[in-house]
Amino acid sequence: MTKRIITAALLLGTVSAFAPLAHAEMAGSVETETRRVPGLERPAEIVVDFWGIPHIYAANERDAFFLQGYNAARDRLWQIDLWRKRGLGRLSESFGPAYVEQDRAARLFLFRGDMDKEWSAYGPKAKGYTQAFVEGINAYVDQVADGTLELPIQFKASNSRPERWSPEDVVRIRSHGLTRNATSEVERARVACLAGLRADALRAKLEPAWTTKVPDGLDPCLVPEDVLKDYELATKGVSFSPETQRDAALDARSFLAASRGKRDTIGSNNWVVAPERTETGRPILANDPHRAHGVPSLRYIVHLNAPGLSVIGAGEPSLPGISIGHNGTIAFGLTIFAIDQEDLYVYETNPGNPNQYRYGDGWEDMRVERETVAVKGGAPQEVELRYTRHGAVLRSDPAKNRAFALRTVWLEPGTSAYFGSSDYMTARNWDEFKAAMDRFATPSENQVYADTGGNIGWIAAGMTPRRTNWDGLLPVPGDGRYEWGFFTRSDLPSVYNPADGWFATANQMNLPADHPAAEKPIGFEWANPSRYQRIAEVLSADDHVSLNDAMRLQNDDGSMVGRRIAKLFAGQPAPADALERQAFDGLRNWDGQVRADSAAAAVAEIMVAGPLGRETVKLAVPEPARAIVDDGDIGAVLDLLEAPDDRLGTDPRGARERILSAALTTAVAKAKDLMGDDPSDWRWGAIHRALFVPDVAPLLSASDKAQMSVGPLAIGGSASTPRATSYGPDFGVRAGASFRMVLDVGNWDASRTINTPGQSGDPMSPHYRDLAPLWAAGAYVPLLYSRGAVETSAAEVLKLTP
């Protein structure tokens, strides 16, 4: 396909420029291909627009989902094939013995229940959608196998081949969902053992305000630091680095350190605005999920059309349907709603039989399954998988007669991540949408809604454990005293046509003020509210919200955390060192905008990344627990610095002054090391850049790695800004909103979206990296819905025949 020019007219704030651009500079001949696809029932078309978004036009629903699978393989074959192999525990079969431990861990967490119950949980059409979807994938895989289509470069680099799918593969894999709070339970138990629960307050702020206690019968010191190693192996991505084998056997302290880095890296923003508060007089719905960045992204935009079906938006490329988007009548978007969906159980095991554990007044047998893992280049290996009534056994300690198992919502029937969207994506009104949430189990989500009738709403959705005698914040004995039931959908909050005329979520604690936390302990660990507070500040002040306003807000760099830091330094004595004084003055006068060109933002974020929290923890947490608390929860740290108490010693305010001074000294030294001696040259964007590196990079030559990588791209924002750009130890962007969407509800062709670095995972495609510079600039492309608009912007047409 000829590469077309995308000009600055696409930049944010010039929405009206899209239409003439499509007719003028982007005009050109449409590439047309006719292809026979065995398994297709009727002739169909896939129209790919200038921005790589496929619009599928099929004669029936079955063919629409068949072609969604076929097209997913066309653009993302390596990605979805690797997702399947990882989830099923079949990496060793393709990549060798380094992956046996990860395969064993993945198999621990496969759904092993009744498949009839599993399928029925998603609704009457889910199995048919999935059957068609995987038949489409298999049709593409078959054409690669027989040489009709090219094998993607990633398979060549890894010396592997794509495999055929079964419908059960899609729903049995559970280890890719975003659930919580097993890791935090273990860390809290370790802190409780080493320093008492008060010390844990700096590690994780609890909301609503809550004081937890050690459950009766639990000795927190018996919880091993590395008890979740199998859980982490099962849920991690696939690494092709030479360190893969080493990572599978991390020592306990390194393991916990690696796990802690995941906090605040995932989440999302969404909001809906009612017609009376918009410039258009129609609802606006905005959504930008935050996930780990990669190439390609973890979301894929697609448009499915058939008689009775017309849905457009984004979903997981390995699943049928969409989870974020609209169907021409209603629009929907999601963010994580922090239901606690995991618990670690601690068992006393029988000294004479380690496969028995105490339950009630007797011993209960573990279920033991043995499977054979095929290994490329080696002998098959047998692995043992053990289960209690609560879930997968993660570890046994025969010397102490203890075993540990994880109970997770996501091993219940009907809990395949995001798959519940197969029901709600075709709802036609609020009542149908709300009822469909009975079938949406994981991840737990804030679902926002808008319709062409001018209505907006929000509903919390997800399977929710009912714990009657504990709060879920620490591991519990598995002897029968601590058992789950489940709340119903009606037990979770929702809002329809809110009085304020808007509703927003950003993973913050948004349970109603009258929520009975003791009777309904849904969850206590939420994201820092900074993103939400900034979104609310903007939306509450604007009663004529436009599409441009919504796009600007998704790319807003305002940080309430930053403002709090600036206020703290405004009351701090000036340092004597000249370089520190210059940085200090910048912080005192900083507006909290984490812009790419800001020196103050660079200093502040370097402090947030470690020094500020660690200096606080050094004084407030007893030494044995400091390594676990690490740099703490930034919200809890700032709360303590704003209102210092006896945790900081006999002179709390003097301690605060010393903490701020030490943190500034460390941050300035780091900034100097990274950006030079002159603070006038410091810029956040100089160290905060997005680089999209393919997962097969370790297998590539240096030149191929460079060609397949995208970036680096300087960008503003942080974990605490609406433009969420979480970063790693090197300050490089690791996670954030790779996909964004702003919907003009009812005037659908005016809607906008972006998906970075591009729609395709094929490095040879023009849509592999084409959207990355637009994304970095805060720009968008059209999310076209009408057939006429799609055909006007067509770049490629695939005419498909049976």
XYZ file of N, CA and C in Angstrom, residues 202-423:
666
model
N 1.928 3.540 55.184
C 2.676 4.285 54.169
C 2.840 3.479 52.881
N 2.716 2.150 52.963
C 2.860 1.323 51.768
C 1.619 1.386 50.887
N 0.447 1.370 51.511
C -0.803 1.357 50.747
C -1.876 2.097 51.536
N -2.326 3.197 50.988
C -3.384 3.976 51.631
C -4.711 3.248 51.458
N -5.463 3.118 52.549
C -6.747 2.412 52.507
C -7.897 3.410 52.421
N -8.815 3.136 51.507
C -10.016 3.958 51.341
C -11.199 3.038 51.074
N -12.378 3.349 51.661
C -12.640 4.359 52.684
C -11.716 4.149 53.890
N -11.590 5.191 54.713
C -10.706 5.112 55.868
C -10.989 3.839 56.651
N -9.933 3.077 56.938
C -10.144 1.737 57.473
C -8.922 1.308 58.266
N -9.180 0.601 59.363
C -8.104 -0.005 60.146
C -8.280 -1.506 60.082
N -7.321 -2.178 59.513
C -7.421 -3.626 59.390
C -6.781 -4.295 60.594
N -6.959 -5.608 60.690
C -6.324 -6.376 61.753
C -5.926 -7.743 61.205
N -5.020 -8.406 61.900
C -4.594 -9.735 61.490
C -5.726 -10.707 61.779
N -6.182 -11.463 60.765
C -7.284 -12.404 60.986
C -6.938 -13.451 62.047
N -7.942 -13.850 62.807
C -7.730 -14.885 63.804
C -7.186 -16.146 63.146
N -6.163 -16.696 63.733
C -5.584 -17.934 63.227
C -4.439 -17.747 62.270
N -4.141 -16.500 61.870
C -3.044 -16.243 60.934
C -1.800 -15.793 61.671
N -0.699 -16.450 61.402
C 0.604 -15.942 61.806
C 1.239 -15.323 60.559
N 1.266 -13.997 60.463
C 1.778 -13.374 59.232
C 3.232 -13.723 58.945
N 3.971 -14.128 59.974
C 5.380 -14.469 59.752
C 5.552 -15.790 59.020
N 4.466 -16.565 58.896
C 4.542 -17.829 58.159
C 4.336 -17.640 56.656
N 4.000 -16.424 56.213
C 3.766 -16.167 54.783
C 5.111 -15.895 54.117
N 5.568 -16.782 53.221
C 6.872 -16.571 52.585
C 6.852 -15.370 51.647
N 7.997 -14.735 51.539
C 8.087 -13.566 50.659
C 7.780 -13.919 49.200
N 8.193 -15.100 48.776
C 8.046 -15.471 47.368
C 6.873 -16.405 47.126
N 5.871 -16.374 47.996
C 4.760 -17.307 47.881
C 3.985 -17.142 46.568
N 4.047 -15.961 45.975
C 3.290 -15.697 44.743
C 4.123 -15.863 43.476
N 5.246 -16.539 43.574
C 6.108 -16.656 42.390
C 5.364 -17.309 41.224
N 4.612 -18.376 41.474
C 3.871 -19.033 40.399
C 2.779 -18.128 39.835
N 2.148 -17.364 40.705
C 1.119 -16.404 40.272
C 1.736 -15.369 39.338
N 2.898 -14.853 39.706
C 3.552 -13.866 38.861
C 4.033 -14.476 37.549
N 4.542 -15.697 37.606
C 4.954 -16.369 36.376
C 3.766 -16.571 35.442
N 2.620 -16.914 36.013
C 1.432 -17.178 35.199
C 0.887 -15.916 34.552
N 1.066 -14.779 35.201
C 0.457 -13.547 34.705
C 1.438 -12.627 33.989
N 2.714 -12.966 33.971
C 3.705 -12.111 33.308
C 3.654 -12.308 31.801
N 4.245 -11.372 31.099
C 4.377 -11.511 29.658
C 5.489 -12.479 29.308
N 5.741 -12.604 28.018
C 6.762 -13.533 27.543
C 8.032 -12.752 27.244
N 9.130 -13.195 27.835
C 10.415 -12.554 27.602
C 11.305 -13.479 26.780
N 11.961 -12.907 25.788
C 12.915 -13.664 24.986
C 14.354 -13.277 25.306
N 14.534 -12.628 26.460
C 15.873 -12.196 26.838
C 16.655 -13.364 27.428
N 17.974 -13.276 27.449
C 18.789 -14.344 28.052
C 18.515 -14.535 29.535
N 17.870 -13.549 30.156
C 17.598 -13.641 31.588
C 16.340 -14.424 31.899
N 15.654 -14.961 30.875
C 14.377 -15.637 31.100
C 14.485 -16.720 32.164
N 15.491 -17.586 32.038
C 15.631 -18.664 33.013
C 15.940 -18.123 34.400
N 16.779 -17.118 34.459
C 17.112 -16.538 35.756
C 15.873 -15.943 36.410
N 15.038 -15.252 35.622
C 13.854 -14.612 36.171
C 12.881 -15.625 36.753
N 12.874 -16.843 36.211
C 11.956 -17.853 36.710
C 12.315 -18.305 38.115
N 13.508 -17.973 38.581
C 13.953 -18.426 39.888
C 14.449 -17.254 40.740
N 13.753 -16.124 40.643
C 14.142 -14.951 41.424
C 14.163 -15.271 42.920
N 15.140 -14.738 43.623
C 15.101 -14.885 45.064
C 13.959 -14.031 45.615
N 13.575 -14.310 46.842
C 12.353 -13.737 47.392
C 12.368 -12.222 47.400
N 13.463 -11.614 47.885
C 13.458 -10.152 48.006
C 13.457 -9.485 46.627
N 14.205 -10.043 45.683
C 14.190 -9.495 44.325
C 12.824 -9.665 43.698
N 12.171 -10.785 44.031
C 10.835 -11.037 43.491
C 9.850 -9.963 43.947
N 9.861 -9.673 45.247
C 8.939 -8.661 45.748
C 9.249 -7.292 45.171
N 10.530 -6.979 45.015
C 10.910 -5.689 44.430
C 10.395 -5.582 43.006
N 10.486 -6.671 42.248
C 9.995 -6.664 40.869
C 8.491 -6.495 40.839
N 7.789 -7.113 41.778
C 6.335 -7.029 41.809
C 5.866 -5.630 42.164
N 6.596 -4.965 43.094
C 6.147 -3.655 43.555
C 6.109 -2.628 42.437
N 6.951 -2.793 41.426
C 7.010 -1.805 40.364
C 5.743 -1.692 39.543
N 4.778 -2.598 39.773
C 3.570 -2.592 38.963
C 2.514 -1.640 39.496
N 2.692 -1.115 40.702
C 1.683 -0.235 41.256
C 1.543 1.027 40.401
N 0.285 1.437 40.224
C -0.030 2.677 39.509
C 0.412 2.669 38.047
N 0.633 1.498 37.455
C 0.994 1.471 36.041
C -0.185 1.090 35.168
N -1.254 0.602 35.785
C -2.440 0.268 35.004
C -3.614 1.036 35.575
N -4.586 1.272 34.763
C -5.765 2.011 35.173
C -6.437 2.565 33.938
N -7.162 3.653 34.102
C -7.860 4.240 32.958
C -8.560 5.513 33.402
N -8.978 6.301 32.418
C -9.898 7.416 32.645
C -11.137 7.208 31.788
N -12.288 7.591 32.296
C -13.461 7.736 31.428
C -14.414 8.766 32.019
N -15.215 9.321 31.164
C -16.251 10.230 31.625
C -17.346 10.343 30.581
N -18.509 10.739 31.075
C -19.648 11.038 30.201
C -20.186 12.398 30.603
N -20.610 13.162 29.608
C -21.158 14.499 29.841
C -22.527 14.561 29.188
N -23.510 15.044 29.940
C -24.892 15.104 29.468
C -25.072 16.213 28.427
N -26.112 16.109 27.584
C -26.313 17.093 26.502
C -26.381 18.531 26.973
N -26.964 18.763 28.150
C -27.116 20.144 28.613
C -25.792 20.792 28.988
N -24.712 20.014 29.057
C -23.413 20.572 29.401
C -22.411 20.467 28.250
N -22.874 20.131 27.045
C -21.954 20.015 25.911
C -22.235 21.076 24.864
N -21.232 21.388 24.103
C -21.361 22.343 23.005
C -22.266 21.809 21.910
N -22.274 20.487 21.742
C -23.038 19.873 20.652
C -24.509 19.671 20.979
N -24.836 19.696 22.267
C -26.202 19.353 22.660
C -26.455 17.849 22.618
N -25.386 17.085 22.492
C -25.456 15.627 22.532
C -24.479 15.135 23.608
N -24.696 13.937 24.120
C -23.719 13.426 25.095
C -22.340 13.251 24.466
N -21.313 13.386 25.289
C -19.944 13.053 24.916
C -19.462 11.973 25.866
N -18.884 10.931 25.318
C -18.288 9.866 26.129
C -16.820 9.759 25.755
N -15.961 9.777 26.758
C -14.516 9.685 26.537
C -13.947 8.542 27.360
N -12.971 7.851 26.800
C -12.346 6.723 27.493
C -10.908 6.564 27.007
N -9.994 6.377 27.941
C -8.608 6.066 27.578
C -8.052 5.072 28.583
N -8.138 3.774 28.264
C -7.596 2.752 29.159
C -6.072 2.815 29.205
N -5.522 2.529 30.361
C -4.066 2.587 30.560
C -3.545 1.172 30.765
N -2.670 0.777 29.883
C -2.082 -0.556 29.943
C -0.588 -0.444 29.629
N 0.119 -1.543 29.826
C 1.538 -1.555 29.470
C 1.685 -1.293 27.978
N 2.634 -0.434 27.620
C 2.866 -0.125 26.213
C 3.653 -1.239 25.532
N 3.357 -1.424 24.277
C 4.102 -2.384 23.477
C 3.872 -2.100 22.021
N 4.511 -2.906 21.174
C 4.284 -2.791 19.752
C 3.962 -4.188 19.233
N 2.705 -4.410 18.833
C 1.597 -3.456 18.768
C 0.976 -3.220 20.149
N -0.025 -2.344 20.193
C -0.680 -2.042 21.456
C -1.544 -3.223 21.888
N -2.018 -3.153 23.122
C -2.839 -4.234 23.652
C -4.298 -4.121 23.244
N -4.641 -3.056 22.548
C -6.010 -2.925 22.063
C -5.995 -2.814 20.533
N -7.146 -3.175 19.937
C -7.275 -3.144 18.484
C -8.651 -2.576 18.148
N -8.678 -1.636 17.208
C -9.933 -0.988 16.818
C -10.511 -1.720 15.608
N -11.801 -2.001 15.652
C -12.447 -2.721 14.564
C -13.909 -2.297 14.477
N -14.480 -2.426 13.289
C -15.880 -2.094 13.023
C -16.528 -3.331 12.414
N -17.547 -3.872 13.085
C -18.234 -5.083 12.631
C -19.628 -4.732 12.144
N -19.933 -5.130 10.900
C -21.236 -4.845 10.309
C -21.839 -6.107 9.718
N -23.104 -6.340 10.041
C -23.902 -7.408 9.453
C -25.354 -7.039 9.734
N -26.318 -7.617 9.055
C -27.720 -7.319 9.381
C -27.988 -7.508 10.873
N -28.436 -6.435 11.521
C -28.702 -6.486 12.948
C -27.505 -6.225 13.831
N -26.337 -5.962 13.245
C -25.111 -5.753 14.010
C -24.301 -4.627 13.386
N -23.935 -3.630 14.197
C -23.003 -2.601 13.748
C -22.342 -2.007 14.977
N -21.196 -2.564 15.352
C -20.463 -2.104 16.531
C -19.073 -1.675 16.100
N -18.577 -0.633 16.739
C -17.242 -0.133 16.431
C -16.569 0.295 17.721
N -15.283 0.026 17.799
C -14.526 0.419 18.972
C -13.330 -0.488 19.156
N -12.871 -0.594 20.381
C -11.648 -1.345 20.669
C -11.942 -2.522 21.572
N -11.133 -3.530 21.419
C -11.204 -4.699 22.276
C -9.858 -5.387 22.307
N -9.796 -6.497 23.034
C -8.600 -7.316 23.022
C -8.516 -7.997 21.658
N -7.381 -7.954 20.974
C -7.321 -8.537 19.633
C -7.561 -10.041 19.612
N -7.437 -10.698 20.758
C -7.633 -12.145 20.830
C -9.054 -12.545 21.209
N -9.964 -11.569 21.317
C -11.346 -11.853 21.700
C -12.318 -11.361 20.638
N -13.450 -12.054 20.475
C -14.477 -11.550 19.555
C -15.193 -10.343 20.143
N -15.642 -9.450 19.265
C -16.399 -8.300 19.706
C -15.514 -7.153 20.162
N -16.134 -6.182 20.833
C -15.429 -5.019 21.381
C -15.874 -4.820 22.826
N -15.097 -4.101 23.588
C -15.470 -3.791 24.967
C -15.611 -2.294 25.211
N -15.126 -1.479 24.279
C -15.168 -0.017 24.390
C -15.604 0.522 23.040
N -16.669 1.321 22.988
C -17.089 1.855 21.701
C -18.566 2.166 21.677
N -19.215 1.855 20.548
C -20.652 2.119 20.437
C -21.274 1.197 19.395
N -22.597 1.139 19.407
C -23.325 0.314 18.434
C -24.352 1.110 17.638
N -24.170 2.418 17.596
C -25.086 3.268 16.857
C -26.234 3.782 17.695
N -26.478 3.179 18.834
C -27.542 3.610 19.742
C -26.999 3.955 21.115
N -26.138 3.093 21.655
C -25.516 3.383 22.943
C -23.998 3.380 22.787
N -23.338 4.073 23.704
C -21.873 4.110 23.763
C -21.441 3.659 25.144
N -20.235 3.090 25.226
C -19.788 2.533 26.493
C -18.268 2.587 26.600
N -17.784 2.721 27.828
C -16.349 2.743 28.082
C -16.072 2.269 29.494
N -14.842 1.878 29.767
C -14.554 1.245 31.047
C -13.229 1.700 31.662
N -13.174 1.627 32.976
C -11.946 1.770 33.753
C -12.011 0.766 34.898
N -10.866 0.457 35.473
C -10.827 -0.488 36.585
C -11.539 0.084 37.817
N -12.452 -0.716 38.368
C -13.128 -0.450 39.636
C -12.570 -1.475 40.622
N -11.942 -1.014 41.692
C -11.026 -1.855 42.452
C -11.710 -2.811 43.432
N -12.502 -3.725 42.900
C -13.018 -4.810 43.729
C -11.861 -5.742 44.084
N -11.820 -6.157 45.322
C -10.816 -7.123 45.769
C -11.302 -8.514 45.365
N -10.666 -9.107 44.353
C -11.134 -10.359 43.774
C -10.190 -11.536 44.027
N -9.271 -11.380 44.982
C -8.304 -12.444 45.253
C -8.055 -12.572 46.760
N -7.798 -13.793 47.200
C -7.391 -14.028 48.587
C -6.393 -15.168 48.653
N -5.369 -14.988 49.468
C -4.388 -16.037 49.710
C -4.806 -16.824 50.949
N -4.874 -18.144 50.802
C -5.243 -19.026 51.902
C -4.016 -19.775 52.406
N -3.932 -19.888 53.725
C -2.819 -20.558 54.398
C -3.365 -21.812 55.080
N -2.729 -22.960 54.812
C -3.237 -24.244 55.313
C -2.237 -24.913 56.236
N -2.775 -25.624 57.210
C -1.999 -26.605 57.945
C -2.087 -27.911 57.165
N -0.957 -28.504 56.834
C -0.971 -29.764 56.095
C -0.688 -30.934 57.040
N -1.133 -32.085 56.599
C -0.992 -33.301 57.371
C 0.487 -33.726 57.401
N 1.084 -33.863 58.589
C 2.503 -34.268 58.638
C 2.770 -35.604 57.962
N 1.744 -36.449 57.912
C 1.926 -37.740 57.274
C 1.562 -37.765 55.806
N 0.977 -36.666 55.290
C 0.558 -36.615 53.881
C 0.478 -35.153 53.457
N 1.511 -34.638 52.802
C 1.522 -33.210 52.450
C 0.458 -32.825 51.419
N -0.222 -33.797 50.835
C -1.310 -33.499 49.904
C -2.671 -33.473 50.592
N -2.668 -33.407 51.917
C -3.894 -33.209 52.685
C -3.758 -31.937 53.517
N -4.857 -31.226 53.671
C -4.850 -30.004 54.465
C -6.045 -30.018 55.416
N -5.867 -29.324 56.541
C -6.935 -29.298 57.532
C -8.078 -28.418 57.039
N -9.277 -28.986 57.097
C -10.486 -28.219 56.786
C -11.562 -28.677 57.760
N -12.068 -27.738 58.552
C -13.022 -28.118 59.589
C -12.340 -29.006 60.613
N -12.964 -30.128 60.893
C -12.436 -31.033 61.920
C -11.591 -32.163 61.356
N -11.330 -32.153 60.034
C -10.595 -33.268 59.467
C -9.590 -32.829 58.424
N -9.088 -33.822 57.695
C -8.128 -33.576 56.618
C -8.837 -33.730 55.276
N -8.548 -32.822 54.370
C -9.152 -32.865 53.040
C -8.053 -33.059 52.011
N -8.332 -33.901 51.010
C -7.338 -34.173 49.969
C -7.245 -33.021 48.976
N -6.020 -32.698 48.616
C -5.815 -31.827 47.464
C -6.108 -32.612 46.196
N -6.583 -31.909 45.194
C -6.722 -32.523 43.874
C -5.386 -32.405 43.160
N -4.860 -33.502 42.688
C -3.550 -33.502 42.044
C -3.715 -33.900 40.584
N -3.218 -33.064 39.688
C -3.255 -33.356 38.260
C -1.830 -33.335 37.725
N -1.562 -34.249 36.840
C -0.241 -34.313 36.213
C -0.391 -34.151 34.714
N 0.442 -33.291 34.160
C 0.394 -33.032 32.725
C 1.800 -33.102 32.154
N 1.854 -33.339 30.869
C 3.140 -33.398 30.177
C 3.331 -32.142 29.345
N 4.439 -31.483 29.546
C 4.789 -30.277 28.794
C 5.745 -30.673 27.674
N 5.301 -30.472 26.442
C 6.193 -30.723 25.302
C 7.263 -29.636 25.265
N 8.485 -30.032 24.966
C 9.618 -29.101 25.014
C 10.382 -29.159 23.696
N 10.454 -28.035 23.013
C 11.220 -27.966 21.776
C 12.704 -28.183 22.075
N 13.302 -29.133 21.368
C 14.724 -29.389 21.550
C 15.056 -30.149 22.810
N 14.061 -30.732 23.472
C 14.327 -31.464 24.702
C 13.260 -32.501 24.960
N 13.463 -33.267 26.007
C 12.510 -34.312 26.366
C 11.273 -33.698 27.006
N 10.091 -34.288 26.786
C 8.877 -33.814 27.474
C 9.074 -33.866 28.987
N 8.433 -32.924 29.683
C 8.567 -32.867 31.136
C 7.204 -32.963 31.792
N 7.119 -33.786 32.811
C 5.865 -33.919 33.547
C 5.823 -32.880 34.654
N 4.682 -32.226 34.790
C 4.502 -31.238 35.850
C 3.313 -31.641 36.703
N 3.378 -31.272 37.960
C 2.310 -31.590 38.908
C 1.578 -30.308 39.280
N 0.272 -30.361 39.230
C -0.574 -29.227 39.563
C -1.477 -29.646 40.709
N -1.501 -28.867 41.778
C -2.295 -29.227 42.947
C -3.300 -28.124 43.263
N -4.459 -28.553 43.770
C -5.550 -27.625 44.052
C -6.224 -27.980 45.369
N -6.559 -26.959 46.129
C -7.461 -27.115 47.270
C -8.853 -26.688 46.822
N -9.790 -26.751 47.726
C -11.147 -26.294 47.405
C -11.171 -24.805 47.052
N -10.131 -24.081 47.447
C -10.098 -22.641 47.186
C -9.406 -22.275 45.882
N -8.464 -23.107 45.436
C -7.779 -22.763 44.205
C -6.422 -23.416 44.099
N -5.604 -22.845 43.219
C -4.301 -23.417 42.894
C -3.336 -23.310 44.067
N -2.656 -24.425 44.354
C -1.624 -24.435 45.386
C -0.360 -23.798 44.812
N 0.097 -22.742 45.464
C 1.245 -21.985 44.986
C 2.551 -22.447 45.596
N 2.449 -22.979 46.803
C 3.694 -23.345 47.492
C 3.355 -24.241 48.666
N 4.264 -25.154 48.957
C 4.165 -25.973 50.165
C 5.451 -25.816 50.963
N 5.312 -25.915 52.274
C 6.466 -25.874 53.168
C 6.352 -27.077 54.105
N 6.828 -28.269 53.665
C 6.683 -29.482 54.477
C 7.333 -29.347 55.848
N 8.404 -28.590 55.962
C 9.090 -28.460 57.247
C 8.205 -27.790 58.292
N 7.329 -26.900 57.834
C 6.431 -26.198 58.749
C 5.000 -26.687 58.635
N 4.791 -27.738 57.805
C 3.442 -28.273 57.592
C 2.472 -27.171 57.161
N 2.882 -26.455 56.138
C 2.055 -25.373 55.617
C 1.977 -25.466 54.089
N 0.844 -25.023 53.562
C 0.666 -24.875 52.119
C -0.115 -23.592 51.886
N -0.010 -23.079 50.661
C -0.620 -21.793 50.332
C -1.315 -21.900 48.980
N -2.560 -21.429 48.916
C -3.311 -21.472 47.666
C -4.010 -20.138 47.456
N -4.276 -19.830 46.209
C -4.911 -18.560 45.860
C -6.329 -18.803 45.382
N -7.271 -18.134 46.025
C -8.636 -18.127 45.491
C -8.803 -16.854 44.679
N -9.295 -17.021 43.470
C -9.493 -15.897 42.568
C -10.883 -15.951 41.962
N -11.491 -14.787 41.834
C -12.750 -14.715 41.110
C -12.593 -15.261 39.702
N -11.422 -15.029 39.102
C -11.272 -15.328 37.686
C -11.089 -16.799 37.352
N -11.295 -17.682 38.335
C -11.395 -19.099 38.012
C -12.812 -19.629 38.208
N -13.750 -18.715 38.472
C -15.168 -19.085 38.503
C -15.692 -19.183 37.064
N -16.773 -19.930 36.834
C -17.374 -19.956 35.494
C -17.793 -18.554 35.057
N -17.546 -18.239 33.795
C -17.991 -16.968 33.238
C -17.131 -15.782 33.584
N -15.842 -16.000 33.871
C -15.002 -14.883 34.291
C -13.802 -14.640 33.380
N -13.852 -15.088 32.147
C -12.785 -14.770 31.206
C -12.725 -13.252 31.023
N -11.528 -12.701 31.129
C -11.369 -11.241 31.163
C -11.950 -10.579 29.918
N -12.783 -9.571 30.142
C -13.406 -8.723 29.124
C -14.459 -9.456 28.273
N -14.577 -10.784 28.427
C -15.454 -11.519 27.521
C -16.927 -11.218 27.767
N -17.255 -10.702 28.957
C -18.634 -10.314 29.220
C -19.137 -9.215 28.313
N -18.236 -8.531 27.616
C -18.653 -7.471 26.694
C -19.427 -8.028 25.517
N -19.335 -9.332 25.249
C -20.050 -9.912 24.116
C -21.552 -9.757 24.273
N -22.012 -9.525 25.491
C -23.441 -9.315 25.725
C -23.803 -7.827 25.710
